[in-house]
Short mmCIF file of C-alpha atoms and ligand atoms in Angstrom, two decimals:
data_model
loop_
_atom_site.label_atom_id
_atom_site.label_comp_id
_atom_site.label_asym_id
_atom_site.label_seq_id
_atom_site.Cartn_x
_atom_site.Cartn_y
_atom_site.Cartn_z
CA MET A 1 200.42 117.81 268.60
CA SER A 2 199.85 117.60 272.32
CA LEU A 3 202.09 115.31 274.30
CA VAL A 4 199.28 113.04 275.43
CA THR A 5 198.20 112.26 271.88
CA SER A 6 201.75 111.32 270.85
CA THR A 7 202.87 107.77 270.22
CA THR A 8 205.67 106.16 272.16
CA SER A 9 208.25 106.71 269.43
CA GLU A 10 207.27 110.36 268.98
CA LEU A 11 207.69 110.91 272.71
CA LEU A 12 211.00 109.06 272.81
CA GLY A 13 212.30 111.18 269.94
CA GLN A 14 211.34 114.42 271.65
CA LEU A 15 212.79 113.26 274.97
CA ALA A 16 216.05 112.14 273.38
CA SER A 17 216.52 115.45 271.58
CA ARG A 18 215.59 117.21 274.83
CA SER A 19 212.94 119.28 273.09
CA VAL A 20 210.72 118.16 275.92
CA SER A 21 211.63 117.01 279.44
CA ALA A 22 210.46 113.89 281.24
CA VAL A 23 208.92 116.16 283.88
CA GLU A 24 206.87 117.97 281.21
CA VAL A 25 205.73 114.69 279.68
CA THR A 26 204.81 113.26 283.08
CA GLN A 27 202.99 116.43 284.09
CA SER A 28 200.91 116.44 280.89
CA TYR A 29 199.66 112.93 281.55
CA LEU A 30 199.02 113.71 285.21
CA ASP A 31 196.99 116.74 284.10
CA ALA A 32 194.95 114.58 281.70
CA ILE A 33 194.30 112.09 284.52
CA GLN A 34 193.28 114.91 286.82
CA ARG A 35 190.88 116.35 284.25
CA ARG A 36 189.31 113.20 282.92
CA ASP A 37 189.74 110.18 285.11
CA GLY A 38 186.86 111.25 287.31
CA GLN A 39 184.67 110.30 284.33
CA VAL A 40 186.57 107.25 283.09
CA GLY A 41 187.68 105.57 286.33
CA ALA A 42 190.73 103.94 284.77
CA LEU A 43 193.04 104.29 287.75
CA LEU A 44 192.81 103.04 291.31
CA SER A 45 195.83 105.00 292.46
CA VAL A 46 197.98 107.78 291.03
CA THR A 47 201.58 108.10 292.17
CA ALA A 48 202.08 111.72 291.12
CA ASP A 49 204.85 112.69 293.55
CA SER A 50 207.08 109.71 292.96
CA ALA A 51 206.43 109.95 289.19
CA LEU A 52 207.57 113.57 289.07
CA ALA A 53 210.60 112.79 291.23
CA GLN A 54 211.52 109.86 288.98
CA ALA A 55 211.07 112.06 285.88
CA ALA A 56 213.26 114.81 287.35
CA GLU A 57 215.98 112.24 287.99
CA VAL A 58 215.80 111.02 284.38
CA ASP A 59 216.10 114.64 283.19
CA ARG A 60 219.07 115.24 285.46
CA ARG A 61 220.86 112.15 284.22
CA ARG A 62 220.18 112.99 280.61
CA ALA A 63 221.44 116.55 281.07
CA ALA A 64 224.58 115.20 282.74
CA GLY A 65 225.21 112.97 279.71
CA GLU A 66 224.67 109.78 281.72
CA ALA A 67 223.18 106.68 280.12
CA VAL A 68 219.40 106.28 280.41
CA GLY A 69 217.17 103.25 279.85
CA ALA A 70 215.18 102.32 276.74
CA LEU A 71 211.92 103.79 278.07
CA ALA A 72 213.50 106.82 279.76
CA GLY A 73 210.85 109.36 280.64
CA LEU A 74 207.86 107.40 279.29
CA PRO A 75 204.91 107.24 281.70
CA ILE A 76 203.25 103.89 282.29
CA VAL A 77 200.42 102.49 284.39
CA LEU A 78 200.28 98.93 285.71
CA LYS A 79 197.25 96.76 286.21
CA ASP A 80 196.62 96.57 289.93
CA ASN A 81 197.39 92.86 290.17
CA ILE A 82 201.09 93.55 289.48
CA CYS A 83 203.00 94.05 292.73
CA THR A 84 204.69 97.38 293.29
CA GLN A 85 206.88 97.83 296.32
CA GLY A 86 205.42 100.32 298.76
CA ILE A 87 202.42 101.01 296.48
CA LYS A 88 199.04 99.42 297.11
CA THR A 89 198.23 96.41 294.93
CA THR A 90 194.57 95.64 295.47
CA CYS A 91 193.49 93.29 292.64
CA ALA A 92 190.33 95.45 292.81
CA SER A 93 189.24 93.26 295.72
CA LYS A 94 188.13 94.05 299.24
CA MET A 95 190.33 91.11 300.16
CA LEU A 96 193.51 93.03 299.27
CA LYS A 97 192.30 96.62 299.46
CA ASP A 98 195.05 97.57 301.94
CA PHE A 99 197.79 95.27 300.63
CA VAL A 100 201.11 97.06 300.14
CA PRO A 101 203.62 94.62 298.61
CA PRO A 102 207.07 94.53 300.18
CA TYR A 103 208.61 93.81 296.77
CA ASP A 104 208.32 94.68 293.08
CA ALA A 105 207.08 92.27 290.41
CA HIS A 106 209.80 91.33 287.94
CA VAL A 107 208.19 93.53 285.29
CA ALA A 108 208.09 96.50 287.68
CA THR A 109 211.81 96.08 288.35
CA ARG A 110 212.53 95.87 284.64
CA LEU A 111 210.53 99.04 284.02
CA LYS A 112 212.49 100.89 286.68
CA GLN A 113 215.72 99.70 285.05
CA ALA A 114 214.38 101.01 281.72
CA ASP A 115 213.62 104.38 283.39
CA ALA A 116 209.89 104.26 282.64
CA ILE A 117 207.85 106.52 284.93
CA LEU A 118 205.19 104.75 287.02
CA LEU A 119 202.08 106.95 287.04
CA GLY A 120 199.73 104.67 288.93
CA LYS A 121 197.76 101.45 289.11
CA ALA A 122 194.86 100.57 286.85
CA ASN A 123 191.44 99.11 287.63
CA LEU A 124 190.47 95.54 286.71
CA ASP A 125 187.87 92.91 287.34
CA GLU A 126 188.47 91.50 290.81
CA PHE A 127 191.48 89.14 290.65
CA ALA A 128 191.32 89.52 286.83
CA MET A 129 188.10 87.50 286.62
CA GLY A 130 185.80 89.04 284.07
CA SER A 131 185.50 90.75 280.72
CA SER A 132 184.12 94.17 281.55
CA SER A 133 185.91 95.60 284.61
CA GLU A 134 182.48 95.71 286.25
CA ASN A 135 183.54 93.06 288.77
CA SER A 136 185.88 95.52 290.49
CA ALA A 137 185.08 96.06 294.16
CA LEU A 138 186.85 99.42 294.10
CA GLY A 139 185.33 101.39 291.27
CA LYS A 140 183.90 101.38 287.81
CA THR A 141 185.86 101.92 284.59
CA VAL A 142 183.90 103.07 281.55
CA ASN A 143 184.86 103.05 277.90
CA PRO A 144 186.49 106.39 277.01
CA TRP A 145 184.67 106.27 273.63
CA SER A 146 181.25 106.04 275.25
CA PHE A 147 180.62 106.25 278.95
CA GLU A 148 177.61 103.90 278.75
CA HIS A 149 179.79 101.12 277.37
CA ALA A 150 182.24 98.75 279.02
CA ALA A 151 185.98 99.27 278.67
CA GLY A 152 186.31 95.49 278.54
CA GLY A 153 188.25 93.41 280.96
CA SER A 154 189.80 92.30 282.94
CA SER A 155 192.55 94.84 282.15
CA GLY A 156 189.93 97.52 281.43
CA GLY A 157 191.70 100.24 283.41
CA SER A 158 194.97 99.75 281.53
CA ALA A 159 193.26 99.83 278.11
CA ALA A 160 191.09 102.83 278.99
CA ALA A 161 194.13 104.71 280.33
CA VAL A 162 196.01 104.38 277.03
CA SER A 163 192.89 105.12 274.99
CA ALA A 164 192.08 108.24 277.00
CA GLY A 165 195.60 109.66 276.92
CA PHE A 166 196.39 109.04 280.59
CA ALA A 167 199.57 107.13 279.71
CA PRO A 168 201.25 106.16 276.45
CA LEU A 169 201.93 102.66 277.80
CA ALA A 170 200.34 100.22 280.21
CA LEU A 171 200.75 96.66 281.38
CA GLY A 172 197.93 94.19 281.79
CA SER A 173 197.60 90.47 282.30
CA ASP A 174 195.89 88.04 279.95
CA THR A 175 194.59 84.69 281.19
CA GLY A 176 191.82 84.28 278.63
CA GLY A 177 191.81 87.53 276.68
CA SER A 178 192.15 90.21 279.31
CA ILE A 179 194.66 92.26 277.34
CA ARG A 180 193.32 91.72 273.82
CA GLN A 181 189.60 92.18 274.52
CA PRO A 182 189.82 95.54 276.35
CA ALA A 183 192.37 96.70 273.76
CA SER A 184 189.78 96.03 271.06
CA PHE A 185 186.96 97.70 273.04
CA CYS A 186 189.06 100.82 273.68
CA GLY A 187 190.77 101.05 270.28
CA VAL A 188 194.39 100.49 271.34
CA VAL A 189 197.05 97.85 270.71
CA GLY A 190 197.25 94.98 273.24
CA LEU A 191 199.70 92.08 273.11
CA LYS A 192 199.60 88.78 274.97
CA PRO A 193 203.08 87.30 274.72
CA THR A 194 203.84 83.56 274.51
CA TYR A 195 203.38 81.70 277.79
CA GLY A 196 206.82 81.82 279.41
CA ARG A 197 208.02 84.92 277.59
CA VAL A 198 207.50 87.35 280.48
CA SER A 199 208.09 86.49 284.14
CA ARG A 200 204.99 86.48 286.32
CA PHE A 201 207.01 86.91 289.50
CA GLY A 202 204.93 89.38 291.48
CA LEU A 203 201.79 89.01 289.35
CA VAL A 204 198.97 87.98 291.68
CA ALA A 205 198.04 84.54 290.36
CA TYR A 206 194.64 83.81 288.87
CA ALA A 207 195.19 80.68 286.71
CA SER A 208 198.88 79.93 286.64
CA SER A 209 199.01 77.74 283.54
CA LEU A 210 197.35 80.54 281.52
CA ASP A 211 198.38 83.90 283.05
CA GLN A 212 200.73 86.12 281.06
CA ILE A 213 201.71 89.79 281.42
CA GLY A 214 201.78 91.99 278.34
CA PRO A 215 201.80 95.52 276.93
CA PHE A 216 199.23 98.08 275.83
CA ALA A 217 200.25 100.97 273.59
CA ARG A 218 198.77 103.30 271.01
CA ASP A 219 200.66 101.61 268.21
CA VAL A 220 202.41 98.38 267.37
CA SER A 221 205.91 99.76 267.78
CA GLY A 222 205.06 100.96 271.31
CA ALA A 223 203.94 97.45 272.20
CA ALA A 224 207.15 96.03 270.69
CA LEU A 225 209.30 98.40 272.70
CA LEU A 226 207.53 97.53 275.94
CA LEU A 227 207.70 93.79 275.26
CA ASP A 228 211.45 94.07 274.73
CA ALA A 229 211.74 95.88 278.06
CA ILE A 230 209.84 93.29 280.15
CA SER A 231 210.64 89.94 278.47
CA GLY A 232 213.49 87.56 279.19
CA HIS A 233 214.40 84.90 281.70
CA ASP A 234 213.76 85.25 285.42
CA ARG A 235 214.64 82.35 287.69
CA ARG A 236 211.93 83.40 290.18
CA ASP A 237 209.22 82.23 287.75
CA SER A 238 209.86 78.58 286.90
CA THR A 239 207.76 78.89 283.74
CA SER A 240 209.88 81.73 282.41
CA VAL A 241 211.81 80.37 279.43
CA ASP A 242 215.56 80.60 279.40
CA ALA A 243 215.77 83.02 276.49
CA PRO A 244 217.12 86.55 276.24
CA PRO A 245 214.72 89.51 276.06
CA THR A 246 213.06 89.97 272.68
CA LEU A 247 214.42 92.54 270.21
CA THR A 248 211.19 93.15 268.33
CA ALA A 249 211.35 96.96 268.17
CA ALA A 250 214.40 96.76 265.92
CA THR A 251 212.57 94.86 263.18
CA VAL A 252 208.94 95.87 263.58
CA GLU A 253 209.02 98.25 260.59
CA GLN A 254 210.20 95.50 258.22
CA PRO A 255 207.29 94.02 256.26
CA LEU A 256 207.21 90.24 255.85
CA SER A 257 207.41 88.89 252.34
CA GLY A 258 205.51 85.74 251.52
CA LEU A 259 203.27 86.18 254.56
CA ARG A 260 200.60 83.46 254.90
CA VAL A 261 197.50 84.55 256.81
CA GLY A 262 195.22 81.78 258.10
CA ILE A 263 191.47 82.18 258.40
CA ALA A 264 189.69 79.58 260.50
CA ARG A 265 186.22 78.63 259.34
CA GLU A 266 185.19 78.09 263.00
CA HIS A 267 185.74 81.80 263.65
CA PHE A 268 183.00 83.01 261.33
CA VAL A 269 179.85 81.44 262.66
CA ALA A 270 176.55 82.49 264.26
CA GLY A 271 176.84 85.07 267.00
CA LEU A 272 179.48 87.16 265.23
CA ASP A 273 178.37 90.77 264.84
CA PRO A 274 178.25 91.70 261.11
CA GLU A 275 180.25 94.89 261.64
CA VAL A 276 183.00 92.94 263.40
CA GLU A 277 183.02 90.32 260.66
CA ALA A 278 183.20 93.03 258.00
CA ALA A 279 186.16 94.70 259.74
CA VAL A 280 188.07 91.43 259.93
CA ARG A 281 187.31 90.60 256.30
CA ARG A 282 188.45 94.08 255.26
CA ALA A 283 191.69 93.53 257.16
CA VAL A 284 192.21 90.26 255.32
CA GLU A 285 191.76 92.15 252.03
CA VAL A 286 194.44 94.59 253.16
CA TYR A 287 196.84 91.70 253.72
CA LYS A 288 195.97 90.33 250.30
CA SER A 289 196.70 93.68 248.71
CA LEU A 290 200.08 93.63 250.43
CA GLY A 291 200.94 90.34 248.74
CA ALA A 292 199.99 87.94 251.53
CA THR A 293 198.49 84.55 250.75
CA ILE A 294 195.21 83.84 252.51
CA VAL A 295 194.87 80.22 253.65
CA ASP A 296 191.70 78.56 254.91
CA ILE A 297 192.38 76.54 258.03
CA SER A 298 190.36 74.56 260.53
CA LEU A 299 190.60 74.49 264.31
CA PRO A 300 188.13 71.66 264.94
CA HIS A 301 188.45 71.55 268.73
CA SER A 302 187.91 75.27 269.23
CA LYS A 303 184.24 74.60 269.97
CA TYR A 304 185.31 73.09 273.30
CA ALA A 305 187.57 75.99 274.23
CA ILE A 306 185.12 77.86 276.49
CA ALA A 307 184.27 74.78 278.54
CA VAL A 308 187.90 73.72 278.78
CA TYR A 309 189.03 77.20 279.74
CA TYR A 310 186.46 77.76 282.47
CA LEU A 311 187.17 74.34 284.00
CA ILE A 312 190.93 74.84 284.04
CA ALA A 313 190.90 78.53 284.98
CA CYS A 314 188.44 78.03 287.83
CA SER A 315 190.26 74.93 289.11
CA GLU A 316 193.53 76.80 289.24
CA ALA A 317 191.84 79.86 290.75
CA SER A 318 190.29 77.79 293.54
CA SER A 319 193.74 76.57 294.45
CA ASN A 320 195.55 79.93 294.03
CA LEU A 321 192.96 81.85 296.03
CA ALA A 322 193.09 79.42 298.98
CA ARG A 323 195.87 81.59 300.40
CA TYR A 324 193.44 84.43 301.21
CA ASP A 325 192.30 83.23 304.60
CA GLY A 326 192.72 86.33 306.72
CA VAL A 327 195.86 84.83 308.27
CA HIS A 328 198.45 84.44 305.55
CA TYR A 329 196.97 87.17 303.43
CA GLY A 330 194.03 89.43 303.06
CA HIS A 331 191.05 90.86 304.82
CA ARG A 332 190.28 89.42 308.27
CA ALA A 333 186.75 89.50 309.64
CA THR A 334 186.28 90.95 313.09
CA GLU A 335 183.25 88.89 314.16
CA PHE A 336 183.85 85.18 314.63
CA SER A 337 183.72 82.56 317.37
CA ASN A 338 186.49 80.16 316.30
CA LEU A 339 189.19 79.67 313.69
CA VAL A 340 187.03 78.03 311.03
CA GLU A 341 184.38 80.72 311.45
CA MET A 342 187.10 83.31 311.04
CA TYR A 343 188.23 81.80 307.71
CA LYS A 344 184.65 81.59 306.51
CA ALA A 345 183.72 85.11 307.50
CA SER A 346 186.94 86.60 306.10
CA ARG A 347 186.50 84.93 302.73
CA SER A 348 182.76 85.65 302.57
CA GLU A 349 183.33 89.34 303.25
CA GLY A 350 186.53 89.74 301.21
CA PHE A 351 185.58 88.12 297.88
CA GLY A 352 182.98 89.38 295.42
CA ASP A 353 180.34 87.19 293.77
CA GLU A 354 182.23 86.34 290.60
CA VAL A 355 185.32 85.27 292.51
CA LYS A 356 183.20 83.10 294.81
CA ARG A 357 181.44 81.56 291.82
CA ARG A 358 184.74 80.55 290.28
CA ILE A 359 186.20 79.18 293.51
CA MET A 360 183.11 77.00 293.87
CA LEU A 361 183.20 75.86 290.24
CA GLY A 362 186.90 75.04 290.52
CA ALA A 363 186.63 73.27 293.86
CA TYR A 364 183.83 71.17 292.39
CA ALA A 365 185.81 70.26 289.26
CA LEU A 366 188.80 69.23 291.38
CA SER A 367 186.89 67.26 293.99
CA ALA A 368 187.24 63.49 294.35
CA GLY A 369 184.81 61.76 292.03
CA TYR A 370 184.64 64.69 289.58
CA TYR A 371 188.33 65.28 288.95
CA ASP A 372 188.63 62.75 286.13
CA ALA A 373 185.36 63.71 284.49
CA TYR A 374 186.02 67.46 284.49
CA TYR A 375 189.53 68.66 285.23
CA LEU A 376 191.45 65.76 283.71
CA LYS A 377 189.19 65.66 280.65
CA ALA A 378 189.68 69.39 280.19
CA LEU A 379 193.46 68.94 280.23
CA LYS A 380 193.17 66.33 277.50
CA VAL A 381 191.03 68.53 275.28
CA ARG A 382 193.44 71.39 275.92
CA ARG A 383 196.15 69.27 274.33
CA LEU A 384 193.93 68.70 271.26
CA ILE A 385 193.37 72.44 270.95
CA ARG A 386 197.11 72.97 270.97
CA GLN A 387 197.56 70.26 268.34
CA ASP A 388 195.06 72.04 266.06
CA PHE A 389 197.24 75.14 266.21
CA ASP A 390 200.46 73.17 265.70
CA ALA A 391 198.95 71.73 262.53
CA ALA A 392 197.68 75.12 261.34
CA PHE A 393 201.04 76.80 261.86
CA GLN A 394 202.62 74.27 259.51
CA ASN A 395 200.84 76.17 256.73
CA VAL A 396 200.40 79.73 257.96
CA ASP A 397 202.45 82.41 259.71
CA VAL A 398 199.60 84.15 261.52
CA ILE A 399 195.90 83.51 262.07
CA ALA A 400 193.56 86.50 261.67
CA SER A 401 190.27 86.54 263.58
CA PRO A 402 187.88 88.74 265.53
CA VAL A 403 188.86 89.57 269.12
CA ASN A 404 185.35 89.63 270.50
CA PRO A 405 182.06 88.73 268.81
CA THR A 406 180.81 92.32 269.26
CA PRO A 407 182.16 95.82 269.86
CA ALA A 408 181.99 97.04 273.48
CA PHE A 409 178.70 96.08 275.12
CA LYS A 410 176.68 98.35 277.38
CA LEU A 411 177.52 98.50 281.07
CA GLY A 412 175.21 96.15 282.97
CA GLU A 413 174.21 94.31 279.81
CA MET A 414 176.14 91.14 280.64
CA THR A 415 176.47 91.17 284.41
CA ALA A 416 173.17 89.44 285.10
CA ASP A 417 174.17 86.47 282.96
CA PRO A 418 177.73 85.27 283.68
CA LEU A 419 177.47 82.48 281.12
CA LYS A 420 176.75 84.99 278.35
CA MET A 421 179.84 86.92 279.44
CA TYR A 422 181.95 83.71 279.38
CA LEU A 423 180.74 82.81 275.88
CA ALA A 424 182.05 86.08 274.47
CA ASP A 425 185.61 84.90 275.25
CA ILE A 426 185.42 82.44 272.36
CA TYR A 427 188.08 84.09 270.15
CA THR A 428 190.67 84.87 272.78
CA ILE A 429 190.91 81.93 275.18
CA SER A 430 192.39 79.37 272.78
CA ALA A 431 195.63 81.35 272.61
CA ASN A 432 195.99 80.98 276.38
CA LEU A 433 195.11 77.28 276.35
CA ALA A 434 197.74 76.73 273.65
CA GLY A 435 200.28 79.22 275.07
CA LEU A 436 200.43 81.28 271.86
CA PRO A 437 201.22 84.97 271.42
CA GLY A 438 198.29 87.09 270.25
CA ILE A 439 197.71 90.75 269.51
CA SER A 440 194.69 92.99 269.11
CA ILE A 441 195.06 95.98 266.82
CA PRO A 442 192.51 98.64 265.87
CA ALA A 443 190.78 97.67 262.63
CA GLY A 444 187.79 99.98 262.34
CA MET A 445 184.85 101.62 264.06
CA SER A 446 181.26 100.49 264.37
CA ALA A 447 178.47 102.68 262.99
CA SER A 448 177.76 103.73 266.56
CA GLY A 449 181.34 104.94 267.00
CA LEU A 450 182.92 102.10 268.97
CA PRO A 451 186.31 100.61 268.10
CA ILE A 452 186.66 97.14 266.57
CA GLY A 453 189.86 95.10 266.93
CA LEU A 454 191.56 92.55 264.73
CA GLN A 455 193.27 89.62 266.41
CA LEU A 456 196.41 88.01 265.04
CA LEU A 457 197.84 84.84 266.57
CA ALA A 458 201.24 83.28 265.89
CA ALA A 459 203.11 80.12 266.86
CA PRO A 460 204.84 80.12 270.26
CA PHE A 461 207.81 82.51 270.53
CA GLU A 462 207.03 84.12 267.16
CA GLU A 463 206.37 87.56 268.64
CA GLU A 464 208.72 89.16 266.17
CA LYS A 465 206.76 87.83 263.21
CA LEU A 466 203.46 88.66 264.92
CA LEU A 467 204.43 92.28 265.52
CA ARG A 468 205.80 92.75 262.01
CA ALA A 469 202.59 91.34 260.55
CA ALA A 470 200.53 93.62 262.80
CA ARG A 471 202.58 96.62 261.78
CA MET A 472 201.99 95.87 258.09
CA PHE A 473 198.27 96.26 258.63
CA GLU A 474 198.65 99.27 260.92
CA ARG A 475 200.73 101.09 258.32
CA GLU A 476 197.86 100.77 255.84
CA HIS A 477 195.05 101.35 258.29
CA GLY A 478 196.60 104.17 260.30
CA PRO A 479 197.39 104.39 264.01
CA ALA A 480 194.80 104.04 266.73
CA PRO A 481 192.67 107.16 266.99
CA MET A 482 192.44 108.90 270.36
CA SER A 483 189.13 108.67 272.14
CA TRP A 484 189.34 112.39 272.82
CA LYS A 485 190.45 114.35 269.82
CA SER A 486 190.79 117.63 271.64
CA GLY A 487 190.90 119.03 275.09
CA VAL A 488 193.04 116.27 276.60
N1 LIG B 1 187.24 86.90 280.56
C1 LIG B 1 188.13 85.86 280.98
C2 LIG B 1 187.80 85.43 282.39
O1 LIG B 1 186.96 86.03 282.97
C3 LIG B 1 189.55 86.30 280.84
C4 LIG B 1 190.11 86.95 282.02
C5 LIG B 1 191.57 87.22 281.93
O2 LIG B 1 192.17 87.05 280.87
N2 LIG B 1 192.15 87.58 283.06
O3 LIG B 1 188.39 84.50 282.90
#
């Protein structure tokens, strides 16, 4: 088996027994990137020299019998809205195209402590706003399974990188589905942890009450290992809960007995692609055959989730993105006659259309006279959505659902109609509104050869249960297939 088709645990085993070196592992992934990323466009930057130097240092320490971290020698790519000291962090925006952070995000520090090898930074929709990675100002990512199809978004580069064998692990951010949806489009595992589980210090903010960083991997145990490495309290993010890092990798192989799987009737309505529905129903049958009880549940307020999400996310974005004025941060126009003109020109040139659309929507929803009718109302409905989940989790351990109404759509198919793109977020955004952990795992392929994901949601801080439940299905279904079976 080639190194780039190996899972995280296979690689760790080979590295620990020193049958392969961290330099060899790193070089294989760099070679795959070199050969294929011209077609896929997953990465915005590749840090080959520092990666090889870091790998050589891990090898030296291992050979000397020194202690190494939990991810020692495993390559990883980070979504390019996660700050990396001395390495460009662009958010796929003209606004930040030359921004080199003077500090590391908390997760980047934790990965260095775990001796993971940073291979580069992955493409995304500008400022993480989108579902296809087509909103990037710096390049296009395509789906490694079919170059005419979207990789999903906004963490499309991270998902495509794992799917294509450019890295065994990646980090993304999920504000309304941006880890789970591209994971399902690209046929890999993607986990959005509970709000507060992972510090966002150094994550460029989109919508702060929703944003969460999380792992991509080829299998559930890889995602568990990466979650354990990045989770835990950090006083620099006031929303980070005061809890120790998770220990999910230790238990992920243990099946759950008496598992109760909830199915929400609101999740199986018009607009759901029959192949996606069939894959989810098949997955439910798998759980049944493993002894799980299937429980019908209702999430009555989920029909408001899209409206609530886009009001809250855009409101928060309009406030967070006010800092990009060409003075504090970001691109500065060269042609202007006074200070206000300079702000206007800098923001007009620096932001793409989707970002501008959301800043305008958010500024409108927050403005005097509309605040109560839109923003405040949205906050109230958000609470009702959370209460639906609280009630459901009295009776079930996990909720199984589609991730996206369809498999990957064609590039360009959705860009002309932003509302259509927003509506496809229906299955993922509620988890962010309610702060729940959610995972997407491969659950089948469409007749046209595109991956289909299964989403599982759990109650807040139940990542351990969520991952064990996901692993139960994965063990039956098999690990995620590689998008390239040979020649990587
Ligand atoms: N598609 C959603 C949006 O455009 C989700 C994005 C995300 O999770 N970052 O807002």
